Short mmCIF file of C-alpha atoms in Angstrom, two decimals:
data_model
loop_
_atom_site.label_atom_id
_atom_site.label_comp_id
_atom_site.label_asym_id
_atom_site.label_seq_id
_atom_site.Cartn_x
_atom_site.Cartn_y
_atom_site.Cartn_z
CA PRO A 799 32.01 -15.64 -5.42
CA THR A 800 29.44 -14.89 -8.09
CA THR A 801 29.25 -11.48 -9.76
CA ALA A 802 26.27 -9.44 -8.62
CA PRO A 803 23.87 -8.57 -11.45
CA ARG A 804 23.76 -5.01 -12.72
CA LEU A 805 21.06 -2.74 -11.32
CA ASP A 806 19.52 -2.21 -14.75
CA GLU A 807 19.05 -5.98 -15.04
CA ILE A 808 17.13 -6.47 -11.77
CA VAL A 809 13.36 -6.11 -12.17
CA PRO A 810 11.61 -4.86 -9.01
CA SER A 811 8.94 -7.15 -7.61
CA ALA A 812 6.08 -6.03 -5.40
CA GLU A 813 5.21 -9.56 -4.28
CA PRO A 814 5.13 -9.89 -0.47
CA VAL A 815 7.44 -12.31 1.28
CA LYS A 816 5.54 -15.58 1.55
CA ASP A 817 6.65 -16.57 5.03
CA PHE A 818 5.80 -13.26 6.72
CA GLY A 819 3.78 -14.07 9.83
CA GLU A 820 0.73 -12.41 11.33
CA GLY A 821 2.66 -10.54 14.03
CA GLY A 822 1.78 -10.77 17.69
CA PRO A 823 -1.37 -12.10 19.32
CA SER A 824 -4.59 -10.43 18.27
CA VAL A 825 -5.08 -7.32 20.36
CA THR A 826 -8.03 -4.94 20.14
CA PRO A 827 -6.53 -1.44 20.40
CA THR A 828 -8.09 0.93 22.94
CA PRO A 829 -5.97 4.03 22.26
CA PRO A 830 -5.77 6.59 25.06
CA ARG A 831 -7.68 9.81 24.39
CA VAL A 832 -6.49 11.56 27.54
CA LEU A 833 -3.27 11.18 29.56
CA ALA A 834 -3.14 12.73 33.02
CA ILE A 835 -0.43 12.87 35.67
CA ALA A 836 -1.89 13.30 39.14
CA PRO A 837 0.04 14.95 42.00
CA ALA A 838 -0.35 11.79 44.11
CA ALA A 839 -1.49 8.18 43.78
CA VAL A 840 -5.03 7.99 42.40
CA PRO A 841 -7.34 6.28 44.95
CA LYS A 842 -9.51 3.38 43.84
CA GLN A 843 -12.69 5.38 44.37
CA THR A 844 -11.39 8.13 42.08
CA ARG A 845 -10.63 5.53 39.42
CA PHE A 846 -14.24 4.39 39.57
CA ARG A 847 -15.43 7.99 39.21
CA LEU A 848 -13.14 8.53 36.22
CA GLY A 849 -14.64 5.43 34.61
CA ALA A 850 -18.11 6.84 35.19
CA LEU A 851 -17.41 10.09 33.30
CA ALA A 852 -19.39 10.57 30.11
CA HIS A 853 -17.81 8.93 27.05
CA VAL A 854 -15.10 7.15 29.12
CA GLN A 855 -15.02 3.44 28.26
CA LYS A 856 -11.80 2.28 29.87
CA VAL A 857 -9.37 3.50 32.54
CA LEU A 858 -5.81 2.45 33.33
CA VAL A 859 -3.59 3.77 36.11
CA VAL A 860 0.16 3.11 36.01
CA ASP A 861 3.34 4.29 37.71
CA ALA A 862 5.40 7.14 36.29
CA GLY A 863 8.73 8.79 36.89
CA ALA A 864 11.75 10.48 35.39
CA VAL A 865 15.34 9.33 35.09
CA LYS A 866 18.44 11.17 33.92
CA VAL A 867 20.96 9.76 31.49
CA SER A 868 24.11 11.89 31.32
CA GLY A 869 22.04 14.77 32.65
CA THR A 870 19.26 14.36 30.07
CA GLY A 871 15.84 13.78 31.60
CA LEU A 872 13.56 11.04 30.28
CA ASN A 873 9.88 10.81 31.28
CA LEU A 874 8.87 7.17 31.56
CA LEU A 875 5.81 5.09 32.35
CA ALA A 876 6.22 1.83 34.27
CA VAL A 877 3.68 -0.68 33.00
CA ASP A 878 2.57 -4.29 33.09
CA PRO A 879 3.05 -5.44 29.46
CA SER A 880 -0.08 -7.61 29.45
CA ASP A 881 -2.26 -4.74 30.74
CA PHE A 882 -0.71 -1.97 28.68
CA ARG A 883 -0.43 -3.67 25.29
CA SER A 884 -3.88 -2.68 24.06
CA TRP A 885 -3.19 0.98 24.88
CA THR A 886 -0.59 1.25 22.12
CA PRO A 887 -1.13 1.56 18.35
CA LYS A 888 -1.82 -1.81 16.75
CA PRO A 889 1.51 -1.97 14.85
CA VAL A 890 3.23 -1.64 18.24
CA ALA A 891 0.86 -4.03 20.01
CA ASP A 892 1.53 -6.65 17.33
CA GLN A 893 5.31 -6.55 17.82
CA PRO A 894 6.22 -9.30 20.32
CA GLY A 895 9.74 -7.91 20.66
CA VAL A 896 8.45 -4.74 22.33
CA TRP A 897 6.70 -6.62 25.10
CA SER A 898 9.45 -9.19 25.57
CA ALA A 899 11.90 -6.32 26.07
CA LEU A 900 9.77 -4.89 28.88
CA THR A 901 9.51 -8.29 30.52
CA ARG A 902 13.31 -8.56 30.44
CA GLY A 903 13.63 -5.24 32.27
CA GLU A 904 14.77 -3.28 29.24
CA LEU A 905 13.74 0.13 27.90
CA VAL A 906 11.29 0.67 25.04
CA ALA A 907 11.96 4.20 23.81
CA ASP A 908 9.51 6.36 21.91
CA ALA A 909 10.67 6.85 18.31
CA ALA A 910 10.56 10.64 18.63
CA ALA A 911 12.72 10.53 21.77
CA MET A 912 15.21 8.31 19.96
CA ARG A 913 15.60 10.94 17.25
CA LYS A 914 15.57 13.90 19.63
CA TYR A 915 18.28 12.57 21.94
CA GLY A 916 20.29 10.60 19.37
CA MET A 917 19.78 7.32 21.21
CA VAL A 918 21.04 4.15 19.60
CA LEU A 919 18.91 1.01 19.40
CA GLY A 920 20.61 -1.83 21.26
CA ALA A 921 22.89 0.49 23.22
CA THR A 922 23.10 0.46 27.02
CA TYR A 923 22.92 3.73 28.96
CA GLN A 924 23.90 4.49 32.54
CA VAL A 925 21.10 6.07 34.54
CA ASP A 926 22.49 8.82 36.75
CA GLY A 927 22.64 7.28 40.22
CA GLY A 928 20.92 4.11 39.01
CA PRO A 929 21.26 0.97 36.89
CA ARG A 930 22.28 0.57 33.27
CA LEU A 931 19.35 0.39 30.83
CA ARG A 932 19.45 -1.22 27.40
CA VAL A 933 17.33 0.36 24.67
CA ALA A 934 15.88 -2.87 23.31
CA ALA A 935 13.12 -1.48 21.11
CA SER A 936 11.80 1.74 19.62
CA ALA A 937 8.16 2.44 18.82
CA SER A 938 5.81 5.33 18.13
CA LEU A 939 3.79 5.17 21.33
CA GLY A 940 1.44 8.07 20.65
CA LEU A 941 1.84 9.39 24.20
CA LYS A 942 2.79 13.06 24.11
CA GLY A 943 5.44 13.88 26.69
CA VAL A 944 6.31 10.23 27.36
CA ASP A 945 9.82 9.24 26.25
CA GLY A 946 9.54 5.51 26.85
CA LEU A 947 8.30 2.52 28.80
CA VAL A 948 9.80 0.22 31.42
CA SER A 949 8.27 -2.65 33.37
CA ALA A 950 6.35 -2.02 36.58
CA ASP A 951 8.98 -3.97 38.53
CA LEU A 952 11.80 -1.84 37.14
CA GLY A 953 9.80 1.32 37.82
CA ARG A 954 9.48 0.36 41.47
CA SER A 955 13.21 -0.23 41.75
CA LEU A 956 13.81 3.21 40.21
CA GLY A 957 11.54 4.82 42.77
CA PHE A 958 8.77 5.86 40.39
CA ALA A 959 5.62 7.43 41.81
CA PRO A 960 3.00 4.68 42.11
CA GLY A 961 -0.40 5.05 40.46
CA VAL A 962 -0.10 8.64 39.28
CA ALA A 963 -0.45 8.28 35.49
CA VAL A 964 -4.01 7.90 34.22
CA LEU A 965 -5.00 6.86 30.70
CA LEU A 966 -8.59 7.21 29.53
CA HIS A 967 -10.10 5.59 26.45
CA GLY A 968 -13.45 6.52 24.98
CA LYS A 969 -15.11 8.34 22.14
CA PRO A 970 -12.53 10.56 20.39
CA GLY A 971 -12.78 14.22 21.30
CA LYS A 972 -15.58 13.72 23.82
CA ILE A 973 -13.99 13.07 27.23
CA SER A 974 -14.33 16.20 29.36
CA GLU A 975 -11.01 17.77 30.34
CA SER A 976 -12.70 19.73 33.11
CA GLY A 977 -14.33 16.56 34.43
CA VAL A 978 -10.97 14.81 34.64
CA ARG A 979 -9.35 17.80 36.33
CA LYS A 980 -12.17 18.07 38.86
CA LEU A 981 -11.52 14.48 39.97
CA LEU A 982 -7.71 14.63 39.93
CA GLY A 983 -7.24 18.14 41.30
CA LYS A 984 -6.12 21.45 39.87
CA ASP A 985 -2.44 20.45 40.01
CA ALA A 986 -2.91 17.49 37.67
CA GLN A 987 -1.19 17.65 34.28
CA ILE A 988 -3.64 16.73 31.53
CA VAL A 989 -2.68 15.99 27.93
CA LEU A 990 -5.42 15.70 25.31
CA LEU A 991 -4.08 13.03 22.98
CA ASP A 992 -7.12 13.38 20.75
CA ALA A 993 -6.77 17.15 20.33
CA ALA A 994 -7.27 16.90 16.56
CA GLU A 995 -10.77 15.43 17.04
CA ARG A 996 -11.66 18.32 19.31
CA THR A 997 -11.30 20.94 16.60
CA ALA A 998 -14.54 22.25 15.13
CA LYS A 999 -13.48 21.40 11.59
CA LYS A 1000 -13.01 17.73 10.87
CA GLN A 1001 -9.86 16.92 9.01
CA ALA A 1002 -9.93 14.81 5.89
CA PRO A 1003 -8.52 11.29 6.28
CA GLU A 1004 -4.77 11.25 5.80
CA GLN A 1005 -3.74 9.71 2.51
CA PRO A 1006 -0.43 8.00 1.83
CA LYS A 1007 2.12 10.56 0.66
CA SER A 1008 2.53 10.34 -3.10
CA VAL A 1009 5.84 10.92 -4.83
CA ASN A 1010 4.78 9.53 -8.21
CA VAL A 1011 7.85 7.61 -9.32
CA GLY A 1012 5.63 5.20 -11.24
CA ARG A 1013 6.81 1.64 -11.84
CA PRO A 1014 10.23 1.81 -13.50
CA GLY A 1015 11.43 -1.28 -15.32
CA SER A 1016 14.68 -1.66 -13.36
CA TYR A 1017 16.10 -0.86 -9.97
CA LEU A 1018 18.54 1.55 -11.60
CA GLU A 1019 15.67 3.65 -12.97
CA LEU A 1020 13.78 3.33 -9.66
CA TYR A 1021 16.70 4.63 -7.59
CA LYS A 1022 17.24 7.53 -9.99
CA ALA A 1023 13.57 8.52 -10.01
CA SER A 1024 13.26 8.26 -6.23
CA ALA A 1025 16.35 10.37 -5.56
CA THR A 1026 14.84 13.32 -7.43
CA ARG A 1027 12.36 13.66 -4.57
CA CYS A 1028 15.22 14.77 -2.32
CA PRO A 1029 17.21 17.55 -4.03
CA GLY A 1030 20.90 17.02 -3.41
CA LEU A 1031 20.63 13.28 -2.70
CA SER A 1032 22.50 11.04 -5.13
CA TRP A 1033 20.68 7.98 -6.43
CA THR A 1034 23.86 6.02 -5.71
CA VAL A 1035 23.26 6.38 -1.95
CA LEU A 1036 19.78 4.88 -2.30
CA ALA A 1037 21.23 2.10 -4.44
CA ALA A 1038 23.96 1.39 -1.89
CA ILE A 1039 21.41 1.16 0.94
CA GLY A 1040 19.24 -1.12 -1.21
CA GLN A 1041 22.26 -3.35 -1.83
CA VAL A 1042 23.22 -3.57 1.85
CA GLU A 1043 19.69 -3.98 3.18
CA SER A 1044 18.19 -6.55 0.81
CA GLY A 1045 20.42 -7.11 -2.21
CA HIS A 1046 17.91 -5.03 -4.25
CA GLY A 1047 14.83 -6.96 -3.16
CA ARG A 1048 16.35 -10.43 -3.07
CA ASN A 1049 16.17 -10.72 0.74
CA ASN A 1050 13.18 -8.76 1.98
CA GLY A 1051 13.06 -10.14 5.51
CA PRO A 1052 11.66 -9.89 8.06
CA SER A 1053 15.04 -9.39 9.74
CA SER A 1054 15.81 -10.56 13.26
CA ALA A 1055 14.94 -7.04 14.46
CA GLY A 1056 11.62 -7.04 12.59
CA ALA A 1057 12.63 -4.86 9.63
CA LEU A 1058 10.58 -5.46 6.46
CA GLY A 1059 10.75 -5.02 2.70
CA PRO A 1060 13.46 -4.21 0.16
CA MET A 1061 14.67 -1.16 2.11
CA GLN A 1062 14.26 -2.87 5.53
CA PHE A 1063 12.03 -0.40 7.33
CA MET A 1064 10.85 -0.95 10.89
CA PRO A 1065 7.03 -0.78 10.81
CA ALA A 1066 6.92 2.15 13.25
CA THR A 1067 9.34 4.15 11.07
CA TRP A 1068 7.40 3.26 7.93
CA LYS A 1069 4.23 4.60 9.52
CA HIS A 1070 5.80 8.07 9.58
CA TYR A 1071 7.94 8.06 6.43
CA GLY A 1072 6.38 5.52 4.07
CA VAL A 1073 5.00 6.88 0.79
CA ASP A 1074 2.78 5.79 -2.09
CA GLY A 1075 5.38 5.83 -4.86
CA ASP A 1076 3.43 4.30 -7.73
CA GLY A 1077 0.08 6.01 -7.19
CA ASP A 1078 -1.92 2.87 -6.38
CA GLY A 1079 -3.43 4.51 -3.27
CA LYS A 1080 -1.44 2.75 -0.57
CA ALA A 1081 2.02 2.89 0.96
CA ASP A 1082 3.21 -0.72 0.90
CA ILE A 1083 6.35 -1.51 2.91
CA TRP A 1084 6.95 -4.60 0.75
CA SER A 1085 6.72 -2.82 -2.61
CA PRO A 1086 10.00 -1.44 -3.99
CA TYR A 1087 8.00 1.24 -5.81
CA ASP A 1088 6.96 2.58 -2.39
CA ALA A 1089 9.93 1.51 -0.26
CA VAL A 1090 12.70 3.16 -2.32
CA PRO A 1091 11.05 6.62 -2.46
CA GLY A 1092 10.13 6.06 1.20
CA ALA A 1093 13.83 5.65 1.96
CA ALA A 1094 14.54 8.87 0.06
CA ASN A 1095 11.85 10.58 2.13
CA TYR A 1096 13.36 9.32 5.40
CA LEU A 1097 16.91 10.28 4.42
CA CYS A 1098 15.78 13.73 3.28
CA ALA A 1099 13.95 14.35 6.56
CA ASN A 1100 17.27 13.77 8.31
CA GLY A 1101 19.20 16.20 6.08
CA ALA A 1102 20.65 13.88 3.42
CA GLY A 1103 20.12 16.42 0.64
CA LYS A 1104 22.62 18.79 2.30
CA GLY A 1105 25.53 16.43 1.61
CA GLY A 1106 28.77 16.13 3.55
CA GLU A 1107 28.45 15.30 7.22
CA LYS A 1108 24.69 15.88 7.05
CA LEU A 1109 24.47 13.04 4.54
CA ARG A 1110 26.60 10.76 6.70
CA LYS A 1111 24.44 11.55 9.74
CA ALA A 1112 21.26 10.84 7.75
CA ILE A 1113 22.64 7.42 6.76
CA TRP A 1114 23.55 6.84 10.41
CA PHE A 1115 19.92 7.47 11.36
CA TYR A 1116 18.96 4.74 8.85
CA ASN A 1117 21.13 2.24 10.71
CA HIS A 1118 22.87 3.40 13.87
CA SER A 1119 26.39 2.33 12.95
CA TRP A 1120 29.29 4.34 11.53
CA ASP A 1121 30.64 1.13 9.98
CA TYR A 1122 27.32 0.92 8.13
CA VAL A 1123 27.71 4.54 6.99
CA ASN A 1124 31.22 3.87 5.65
CA LYS A 1125 30.04 0.73 3.87
CA VAL A 1126 27.14 2.54 2.20
CA MET A 1127 29.35 5.43 1.11
CA GLY A 1128 31.91 3.03 -0.33
CA ILE A 1129 29.29 1.15 -2.35
CA ALA A 1130 27.77 4.44 -3.51
CA GLU A 1131 31.15 5.55 -4.83
CA ALA A 1132 31.53 2.26 -6.67
CA TYR A 1133 28.10 2.69 -8.27
CA ALA A 1134 29.04 6.23 -9.32
CA ARG A 1135 32.11 4.89 -11.13
CA THR A 1136 30.26 1.94 -12.69
CA TYR A 1137 27.32 3.96 -14.01
CA ALA A 1138 29.11 7.20 -14.82
#
């Protein structure tokens, strides 16, 4: 075996991986502005009337239901992948693995639900009184109150209520809540997914979070600078994760699961935790100057700066495996001795 080069000898490179593909088939996103759950199946005539409301451009009605896993309730939509794909954010729509999982009868969990309930990607869970479901993919679906997706066929077998969930697309902030309620009835649950656009004051466009680590000349300096953005987090932990995930930028993926860049982020996770580390105005998943501080940001959000078991749990959130946690901690200890 060859000796791995020292961290202070490896120069970060922001060049993208050359063989990275274009993602899934081209899909024009039509994000839902309003989500409604009707008390009963929505008749065809009502669907036409919903489509005729001012500012409504597109309507989709799907099945919905709830299951319990070890007593924990999950609210799910049962969808046809080909029909539903355009209703998700483009990074999700462009991930073939999400839609293949649904076709195979597996569960696609919302990223927030994964964190909230401590679900593990790839694990299989027993539905109380029902089948076993494998969590095959995780994505930020943008559907408040919805914990995940299953196929329409699986939804029927689980006894989901047919045709009760309504999604409406149109001009942001303009679809009338009262108009929707009038057609669906006073008992309908209505969620305004575009609530931000309905505020009187328009918000400024969100800019990539900046942590200003600059462009250090070595990975050693980059890890040290990035760790300062999470008080209590040792740079050696970042370095250990960088070693395990990509060999410090020497194997940037994509991985078989779709993880990208030197710190191997899933695109949906990067959307929430990625940062602009070098101040060039964008958060680039492929750039080590963004990815390493982005990893520090993600670890810190999960309590890594508190040390001890909180640190171990934060590393577990990075990759749901305690063997992975032990490996990272072991490498971090070795870096601490080497660079003391």
